[in-house]
Amino acid sequence: MKLEFQKWFEESGFFKNWSVSRCFYSTSSGQHGINVHTFCDAYQVPYTAAVLVRFKCVDVVQVNLLAAKSRVASVKTTTILRLQLLAVTGGERLCRSVLRALQWEQVVEGLIMTVYKKNSNAGLQMLLNILREHYWIFNARKTVGSV
């Protein structure tokens, strides 16, 4: 399998011009904005988080990876929802550490609160709805059991 991958990698030529920069900066003048994005994902065993910065300029949009972290869940079976919650909390910690290192923390903190209030974090809302549903089912079972 390793040989097949190496053969495909060498033949494809797609990755010849790829490079990963160790620093980030806007390559264009006339900057219109900087956005910091945190992506989190979870699958059966691993969960990951990545923090990216996006420079929007007049002529180009540039995206750079600032930090990424992945973890493997414990041996004990865990639900996908719990893994997603772990990924979100890990992503939040990773984002805070990146912002602290860049000394953007105070500026961004006010913006984050504004955006979260507007968007009301869909993932958290979904989790809360599922918990409410299970709590309602649990209470309904107790009521039916008492009758």
XYZ file of C-alpha atoms in Angstrom:
147
model
C 0.000 0.000 0.000
C 2.883 2.349 0.799
C 4.434 1.725 -2.609
C 1.103 2.370 -4.339
C 0.757 5.686 -2.536
C 4.326 6.734 -3.347
C 3.807 5.850 -7.006
C 0.544 7.825 -7.145
C 2.140 10.769 -5.312
C 5.080 10.938 -7.726
C 2.931 10.517 -10.849
C 0.239 13.002 -9.906
C 2.413 16.102 -9.971
C -0.460 17.905 -8.253
C 1.509 18.490 -5.078
C 4.701 19.792 -6.700
C 3.769 23.451 -6.270
C 2.331 23.118 -2.770
C 4.101 24.767 0.106
C 3.266 25.273 3.744
C 4.370 28.613 5.081
C 5.608 28.787 8.659
C 4.542 32.404 8.978
C 1.435 34.243 7.943
C 1.051 37.653 6.403
C -1.052 39.337 3.811
C 0.674 39.299 0.424
C -1.500 42.040 -0.991
C -2.036 45.676 -0.136
C -5.462 47.195 0.377
C -6.492 44.809 3.129
C -10.234 44.792 3.872
C -10.366 42.407 6.785
C -8.884 39.643 8.858
C -11.015 36.725 10.046
C -10.024 33.993 12.489
C -11.855 30.689 11.950
C -11.872 27.624 14.189
C -13.005 24.305 12.715
C -13.804 21.291 14.895
C -14.779 17.776 13.884
C -15.271 14.419 15.531
C -15.493 10.908 14.170
C -15.854 7.535 15.923
C -12.499 7.676 17.730
C -10.516 10.835 16.836
C -11.516 14.455 17.234
C -9.690 17.468 15.847
C -9.603 21.258 15.834
C -7.882 23.745 13.538
C -7.475 27.527 13.687
C -7.075 29.463 10.437
C -6.661 33.140 9.610
C -8.255 34.603 6.476
C -6.990 37.816 4.913
C -9.467 39.471 2.561
C -7.951 41.945 0.144
C -9.174 43.754 -2.936
C -7.639 41.298 -5.377
C -7.174 38.055 -3.412
C -8.277 36.046 -0.387
C -5.485 34.270 1.488
C -6.012 31.565 4.125
C -3.266 30.348 6.480
C -3.322 27.546 9.025
C -2.245 28.870 12.422
C -2.602 25.788 14.618
C -4.148 22.325 14.608
C -4.642 19.685 17.242
C -5.998 16.161 17.169
C -6.771 13.717 19.913
C -7.900 10.128 20.214
C -10.807 9.386 22.512
C -10.477 7.006 25.429
C -10.782 3.251 24.985
C -14.217 3.355 26.604
C -16.958 3.728 23.981
C -18.081 7.316 23.609
C -20.991 8.834 21.712
C -20.392 11.060 18.701
C -22.125 13.938 20.518
C -19.678 13.697 23.403
C -16.750 13.591 20.971
C -18.139 16.657 19.190
C -18.416 18.455 22.513
C -14.797 17.506 23.300
C -13.743 18.774 19.858
C -15.550 22.087 20.386
C -14.004 22.660 23.808
C -10.574 21.698 22.444
C -11.080 24.071 19.518
C -12.057 26.876 21.861
C -8.933 26.356 23.984
C -6.751 26.173 20.869
C -8.272 29.374 19.477
C -7.783 31.205 22.781
C -4.135 30.129 22.982
C -3.507 31.289 19.394
C -5.193 34.638 20.032
C -3.222 35.054 23.261
C 0.043 34.311 21.430
C -0.816 36.860 18.728
C -1.969 39.363 21.360
C -5.356 39.632 19.621
C -7.302 38.267 22.584
C -8.823 41.493 23.946
C -9.840 42.791 20.539
C -11.388 39.529 19.421
C -13.159 38.716 22.700
C -15.735 41.486 22.239
C -16.323 40.450 18.639
C -16.738 36.781 19.582
C -19.439 37.587 22.117
C -21.301 39.662 19.521
C -21.097 36.942 16.849
C -22.111 34.146 19.255
C -25.122 36.151 20.390
C -26.182 36.645 16.772
C -25.547 33.092 15.566
C -26.363 31.313 18.851
C -23.938 28.488 18.056
C -25.858 25.865 16.083
C -23.875 22.901 17.423
C -24.555 23.795 21.031
C -28.232 24.415 20.285
C -28.501 20.984 18.654
C -26.900 19.349 21.682
C -29.210 21.191 24.077
C -32.260 20.168 22.034
C -31.214 16.519 22.153
C -30.653 16.728 25.909
C -34.086 18.340 26.376
C -35.674 15.600 24.287
C -34.014 12.848 26.339
C -34.966 14.598 29.581
C -38.591 14.820 28.389
C -38.561 11.097 27.502
C -37.069 10.289 30.918
C -39.771 12.323 32.692
C -42.488 10.754 30.543
C -41.253 7.276 31.507
C -41.386 8.200 35.201
C -44.925 9.533 34.779
C -46.098 6.445 32.881
C -44.402 4.209 35.450
C -46.201 5.928 38.308
C -49.616 5.461 36.623
